Amino acid sequence: MSLAKPWRDLDRSTVGSAPDRYALYELGDADGDTVGFGTGVLRDELKEALAYGDAAKVRWEPADSPDHAERLLAEHIEE
């Protein structure tokens, strides 16, 4: 199930404004269809996603720690 957050364009300005903290993130294509989920330090993860060019959009849910991000992912997948 998708995150209940608005999509943001995955570009350099979004990467630059992303918090430098752990998060669950969702990547989407240009039409807003989900192409994947991930966890990690958000800004670093988005830099990598932007470099690979596999997604056009992103949305995220901040987390307090790596374990919290993984729990968010597990809860999200169960829904």
Tab-separated table of N, CA, C and O in Angstrom:
chain	number	residue	atom	x	y	z
A	1	MET	N	0.842	-1.178	0.000
A	1	MET	CA	0.000	0.000	0.000
A	1	MET	C	0.889	1.244	0.000
A	1	MET	O	1.912	1.291	0.668
A	2	SER	N	0.494	2.239	-0.726
A	2	SER	CA	1.272	3.470	-0.856
A	2	SER	C	1.205	4.321	0.405
A	2	SER	O	0.252	4.244	1.172
A	3	LEU	N	2.226	5.136	0.592
A	3	LEU	CA	2.237	6.085	1.708
A	3	LEU	C	1.176	7.153	1.480
A	3	LEU	O	0.938	7.556	0.339
A	4	ALA	N	0.571	7.610	2.539
A	4	ALA	CA	-0.469	8.644	2.443
A	4	ALA	C	0.168	10.030	2.487
A	4	ALA	O	-0.102	10.825	3.366
A	5	LYS	N	1.043	10.286	1.556
A	5	LYS	CA	1.759	11.558	1.444
A	5	LYS	C	1.714	11.979	-0.014
A	5	LYS	O	1.639	11.140	-0.908
A	6	PRO	N	1.806	13.282	-0.289
A	6	PRO	CA	1.842	13.712	-1.690
A	6	PRO	C	3.189	13.367	-2.338
A	6	PRO	O	4.220	13.336	-1.663
A	7	TRP	N	3.154	13.098	-3.623
A	7	TRP	CA	4.387	12.859	-4.370
A	7	TRP	C	5.164	14.158	-4.510
A	7	TRP	O	4.579	15.232	-4.613
A	8	ARG	N	6.488	14.035	-4.535
A	8	ARG	CA	7.382	15.149	-4.856
A	8	ARG	C	8.215	14.702	-6.050
A	8	ARG	O	8.557	13.525	-6.165
A	9	ASP	N	8.539	15.635	-6.933
A	9	ASP	CA	9.427	15.295	-8.039
A	9	ASP	C	10.781	14.909	-7.469
A	9	ASP	O	11.291	15.561	-6.555
A	10	LEU	N	11.344	13.829	-7.990
A	10	LEU	CA	12.677	13.414	-7.555
A	10	LEU	C	13.694	14.176	-8.398
A	10	LEU	O	14.022	13.786	-9.516
A	11	ASP	N	14.136	15.304	-7.856
A	11	ASP	CA	15.127	16.132	-8.529
A	11	ASP	C	16.114	16.659	-7.482
A	11	ASP	O	15.989	16.362	-6.295
A	12	ARG	N	17.095	17.434	-7.947
A	12	ARG	CA	18.138	17.901	-7.039
A	12	ARG	C	17.591	18.785	-5.925
A	12	ARG	O	18.075	18.747	-4.804
A	13	SER	N	16.566	19.577	-6.203
A	13	SER	CA	16.025	20.440	-5.155
A	13	SER	C	15.319	19.617	-4.073
A	13	SER	O	15.422	19.931	-2.890
A	14	THR	N	14.629	18.555	-4.462
A	14	THR	CA	13.989	17.681	-3.479
A	14	THR	C	15.045	16.975	-2.643
A	14	THR	O	14.920	16.892	-1.421
A	15	VAL	N	16.085	16.479	-3.288
A	15	VAL	CA	17.168	15.815	-2.556
A	15	VAL	C	17.796	16.797	-1.570
A	15	VAL	O	18.026	16.470	-0.403
A	16	GLY	N	18.047	18.022	-2.016
A	16	GLY	CA	18.665	19.021	-1.149
A	16	GLY	C	17.800	19.428	0.025
A	16	GLY	O	18.316	19.789	1.082
A	17	SER	N	16.486	19.361	-0.130
A	17	SER	CA	15.584	19.755	0.951
A	17	SER	C	15.145	18.578	1.822
A	17	SER	O	14.480	18.776	2.841
A	18	ALA	N	15.509	17.362	1.429
A	18	ALA	CA	15.134	16.174	2.203
A	18	ALA	C	15.877	16.174	3.540
A	18	ALA	O	17.046	16.557	3.601
A	19	PRO	N	15.206	15.744	4.608
A	19	PRO	CA	15.894	15.690	5.901
A	19	PRO	C	17.025	14.671	5.880
A	19	PRO	O	16.931	13.639	5.202
A	20	ASP	N	18.068	14.982	6.615
A	20	ASP	CA	19.227	14.092	6.718
A	20	ASP	C	19.011	13.175	7.922
A	20	ASP	O	19.692	13.283	8.934
A	21	ARG	N	17.993	12.311	7.788
A	21	ARG	CA	17.627	11.400	8.877
A	21	ARG	C	17.023	10.136	8.286
A	21	ARG	O	16.727	10.068	7.097
A	22	TYR	N	16.840	9.146	9.132
A	22	TYR	CA	16.271	7.889	8.666
A	22	TYR	C	14.814	8.076	8.268
A	22	TYR	O	14.103	8.900	8.826
A	23	ALA	N	14.389	7.276	7.277
A	23	ALA	CA	13.017	7.353	6.802
A	23	ALA	C	12.662	6.094	6.028
A	23	ALA	O	13.532	5.364	5.561
A	24	LEU	N	11.372	5.885	5.902
A	24	LEU	CA	10.810	4.953	4.927
A	24	LEU	C	10.471	5.812	3.721
A	24	LEU	O	9.876	6.878	3.879
A	25	TYR	N	10.868	5.403	2.536
A	25	TYR	CA	10.544	6.185	1.343
A	25	TYR	C	9.945	5.293	0.270
A	25	TYR	O	10.155	4.080	0.242
A	26	GLU	N	9.163	5.924	-0.579
A	26	GLU	CA	8.502	5.251	-1.698
A	26	GLU	C	8.899	5.969	-2.977
A	26	GLU	O	8.820	7.195	-3.051
A	27	LEU	N	9.341	5.232	-3.957
A	27	LEU	CA	9.707	5.791	-5.256
A	27	LEU	C	8.604	5.500	-6.264
A	27	LEU	O	7.992	4.427	-6.231
A	28	GLY	N	8.351	6.470	-7.141
A	28	GLY	CA	7.321	6.297	-8.152
A	28	GLY	C	7.794	6.718	-9.528
A	28	GLY	O	8.768	7.463	-9.665
A	29	ASP	N	7.096	6.235	-10.550
A	29	ASP	CA	7.424	6.639	-11.920
A	29	ASP	C	6.719	7.962	-12.237
A	29	ASP	O	6.039	8.546	-11.389
A	30	ALA	N	6.848	8.436	-13.446
A	30	ALA	CA	6.284	9.733	-13.839
A	30	ALA	C	4.762	9.770	-13.722
A	30	ALA	O	4.174	10.837	-13.524
A	31	ASP	N	4.108	8.606	-13.816
A	31	ASP	CA	2.649	8.537	-13.700
A	31	ASP	C	2.178	8.412	-12.250
A	31	ASP	O	0.979	8.373	-11.992
A	32	GLY	N	3.120	8.295	-11.298
A	32	GLY	CA	2.750	8.141	-9.900
A	32	GLY	C	2.509	6.711	-9.470
A	32	GLY	O	1.939	6.466	-8.421
A	33	ASP	N	2.949	5.769	-10.286
A	33	ASP	CA	2.856	4.357	-9.922
A	33	ASP	C	4.097	3.981	-9.120
A	33	ASP	O	5.213	4.342	-9.487
A	34	THR	N	3.911	3.246	-8.048
A	34	THR	CA	5.009	2.853	-7.177
A	34	THR	C	5.971	1.920	-7.899
A	34	THR	O	5.548	0.956	-8.536
A	35	VAL	N	7.264	2.216	-7.769
A	35	VAL	CA	8.295	1.332	-8.335
A	35	VAL	C	9.149	0.693	-7.246
A	35	VAL	O	9.945	-0.193	-7.536
A	36	GLY	N	8.993	1.135	-6.003
A	36	GLY	CA	9.742	0.508	-4.925
A	36	GLY	C	9.687	1.290	-3.625
A	36	GLY	O	9.278	2.447	-3.587
A	37	PHE	N	10.103	0.607	-2.561
A	37	PHE	CA	10.200	1.175	-1.224
A	37	PHE	C	11.610	0.954	-0.719
A	37	PHE	O	12.307	0.044	-1.172
A	38	GLY	N	12.016	1.751	0.246
A	38	GLY	CA	13.318	1.559	0.859
A	38	GLY	C	13.379	2.268	2.194
A	38	GLY	O	12.486	3.034	2.562
A	39	THR	N	14.447	1.986	2.930
A	39	THR	CA	14.709	2.654	4.191
A	39	THR	C	16.171	3.061	4.221
A	39	THR	O	16.997	2.474	3.530
A	40	GLY	N	16.473	4.061	5.018
A	40	GLY	CA	17.856	4.503	5.175
A	40	GLY	C	17.894	5.985	5.472
A	40	GLY	O	16.855	6.612	5.711
A	41	VAL	N	19.092	6.545	5.461
A	41	VAL	CA	19.236	7.987	5.633
A	41	VAL	C	18.695	8.618	4.356
A	41	VAL	O	19.236	8.411	3.268
A	42	LEU	N	17.605	9.347	4.490
A	42	LEU	CA	16.822	9.766	3.337
A	42	LEU	C	17.629	10.503	2.287
A	42	LEU	O	17.580	10.156	1.104
A	43	ARG	N	18.368	11.518	2.673
A	43	ARG	CA	19.100	12.311	1.674
A	43	ARG	C	20.079	11.435	0.895
A	43	ARG	O	20.169	11.538	-0.331
A	44	ASP	N	20.778	10.541	1.580
A	44	ASP	CA	21.722	9.644	0.896
A	44	ASP	C	20.992	8.700	-0.061
A	44	ASP	O	21.447	8.459	-1.185
A	45	GLU	N	19.873	8.154	0.400
A	45	GLU	CA	19.102	7.239	-0.442
A	45	GLU	C	18.559	7.945	-1.679
A	45	GLU	O	18.576	7.385	-2.782
A	46	LEU	N	18.093	9.181	-1.506
A	46	LEU	CA	17.551	9.919	-2.654
A	46	LEU	C	18.635	10.329	-3.634
A	46	LEU	O	18.406	10.346	-4.848
A	47	LYS	N	19.827	10.643	-3.136
A	47	LYS	CA	20.953	10.939	-4.041
A	47	LYS	C	21.223	9.739	-4.945
A	47	LYS	O	21.414	9.880	-6.149
A	48	GLU	N	21.215	8.569	-4.344
A	48	GLU	CA	21.465	7.346	-5.113
A	48	GLU	C	20.332	7.089	-6.113
A	48	GLU	O	20.581	6.760	-7.281
A	49	ALA	N	19.091	7.249	-5.672
A	49	ALA	CA	17.945	7.032	-6.570
A	49	ALA	C	17.983	8.018	-7.737
A	49	ALA	O	17.708	7.643	-8.881
A	50	LEU	N	18.347	9.257	-7.467
A	50	LEU	CA	18.437	10.266	-8.525
A	50	LEU	C	19.548	9.910	-9.504
A	50	LEU	O	19.374	10.011	-10.717
A	51	ALA	N	20.676	9.444	-8.995
A	51	ALA	CA	21.809	9.079	-9.850
A	51	ALA	C	21.470	7.915	-10.779
A	51	ALA	O	21.867	7.908	-11.943
A	52	TYR	N	20.711	6.940	-10.266
A	52	TYR	CA	20.355	5.778	-11.081
A	52	TYR	C	19.208	6.071	-12.038
A	52	TYR	O	19.032	5.375	-13.027
A	53	GLY	N	18.397	7.071	-11.731
A	53	GLY	CA	17.331	7.477	-12.644
A	53	GLY	C	16.197	6.494	-12.812
A	53	GLY	O	15.485	6.526	-13.807
A	54	ASP	N	15.983	5.618	-11.823
A	54	ASP	CA	14.923	4.614	-11.927
A	54	ASP	C	13.561	5.128	-11.485
A	54	ASP	O	12.568	4.417	-11.620
A	55	ALA	N	13.502	6.346	-10.935
A	55	ALA	CA	12.236	6.885	-10.431
A	55	ALA	C	12.138	8.368	-10.782
A	55	ALA	O	13.150	9.044	-10.971
A	56	ALA	N	10.906	8.857	-10.841
A	56	ALA	CA	10.665	10.269	-11.138
A	56	ALA	C	10.050	11.012	-9.960
A	56	ALA	O	10.086	12.229	-9.911
A	57	LYS	N	9.495	10.244	-9.014
A	57	LYS	CA	8.811	10.851	-7.874
A	57	LYS	C	9.192	10.131	-6.586
A	57	LYS	O	9.630	8.984	-6.619
A	58	VAL	N	8.973	10.834	-5.453
A	58	VAL	CA	9.286	10.245	-4.154
A	58	VAL	C	8.344	10.810	-3.095
A	58	VAL	O	7.833	11.919	-3.225
A	59	ARG	N	8.110	10.004	-2.072
A	59	ARG	CA	7.441	10.469	-0.860
A	59	ARG	C	8.019	9.663	0.292
A	59	ARG	O	8.565	8.581	0.085
A	60	TRP	N	7.924	10.219	1.521
A	60	TRP	CA	8.581	9.552	2.637
A	60	TRP	C	7.876	9.793	3.960
A	60	TRP	O	7.086	10.706	4.106
A	61	GLU	N	8.227	8.931	4.919
A	61	GLU	CA	7.773	9.022	6.305
A	61	GLU	C	9.031	9.014	7.176
A	61	GLU	O	9.769	8.030	7.194
A	62	PRO	N	9.317	10.107	7.884
A	62	PRO	CA	10.519	10.163	8.728
A	62	PRO	C	10.479	9.103	9.832
A	62	PRO	O	9.408	8.705	10.301
A	63	ALA	N	11.666	8.685	10.254
A	63	ALA	CA	11.802	7.703	11.332
A	63	ALA	C	12.861	8.195	12.317
A	63	ALA	O	13.690	9.040	11.989
A	64	ASP	N	12.830	7.627	13.514
A	64	ASP	CA	13.760	8.035	14.566
A	64	ASP	C	15.069	7.252	14.564
A	64	ASP	O	16.041	7.680	15.178
A	65	SER	N	15.078	6.103	13.900
A	65	SER	CA	16.259	5.234	13.904
A	65	SER	C	16.133	4.239	12.752
A	65	SER	O	15.060	4.111	12.147
A	66	PRO	N	17.218	3.508	12.473
A	66	PRO	CA	17.109	2.465	11.441
A	66	PRO	C	16.051	1.417	11.788
A	66	PRO	O	15.295	0.989	10.923
A	67	ASP	N	15.981	1.032	13.064
A	67	ASP	CA	14.978	0.043	13.473
A	67	ASP	C	13.565	0.572	13.280
A	67	ASP	O	12.678	-0.164	12.844
A	68	HIS	N	13.360	1.838	13.614
A	68	HIS	CA	12.042	2.443	13.432
A	68	HIS	C	11.664	2.452	11.946
A	68	HIS	O	10.521	2.139	11.582
A	69	ALA	N	12.604	2.803	11.074
A	69	ALA	CA	12.336	2.809	9.635
A	69	ALA	C	11.960	1.410	9.150
A	69	ALA	O	11.028	1.254	8.356
A	70	GLU	N	12.652	0.409	9.646
A	70	GLU	CA	12.345	-0.974	9.252
A	70	GLU	C	10.972	-1.398	9.766
A	70	GLU	O	10.236	-2.096	9.071
A	71	ARG	N	10.605	-0.968	10.973
A	71	ARG	CA	9.269	-1.278	11.501
A	71	ARG	C	8.191	-0.605	10.665
A	71	ARG	O	7.149	-1.207	10.377
A	72	LEU	N	8.433	0.649	10.281
A	72	LEU	CA	7.469	1.343	9.407
A	72	LEU	C	7.288	0.578	8.096
A	72	LEU	O	6.160	0.425	7.611
A	73	LEU	N	8.382	0.112	7.531
A	73	LEU	CA	8.303	-0.657	6.283
A	73	LEU	C	7.505	-1.937	6.503
A	73	LEU	O	6.612	-2.254	5.704
A	74	ALA	N	7.800	-2.668	7.573
A	74	ALA	CA	7.098	-3.916	7.846
A	74	ALA	C	5.599	-3.669	8.057
A	74	ALA	O	4.768	-4.407	7.519
A	75	GLU	N	5.267	-2.621	8.820
A	75	GLU	CA	3.855	-2.288	9.046
A	75	GLU	C	3.178	-1.900	7.746
A	75	GLU	O	2.033	-2.254	7.493
A	76	HIS	N	3.894	-1.176	6.922
A	76	HIS	CA	3.335	-0.703	5.664
A	76	HIS	C	3.075	-1.863	4.703
A	76	HIS	O	2.055	-1.898	4.031
A	77	ILE	N	3.968	-2.817	4.680
A	77	ILE	CA	3.820	-3.971	3.791
A	77	ILE	C	2.666	-4.861	4.237
A	77	ILE	O	1.960	-5.428	3.416
A	78	GLU	N	2.442	-4.938	5.561
A	78	GLU	CA	1.362	-5.775	6.092
A	78	GLU	C	-0.019	-5.230	5.735
A	78	GLU	O	-0.981	-5.976	5.698
A	79	GLU	N	-0.141	-3.919	5.499
A	79	GLU	CA	-1.451	-3.314	5.240
A	79	GLU	C	-2.033	-3.737	3.943
A	79	GLU	O	-1.738	-4.026	2.980
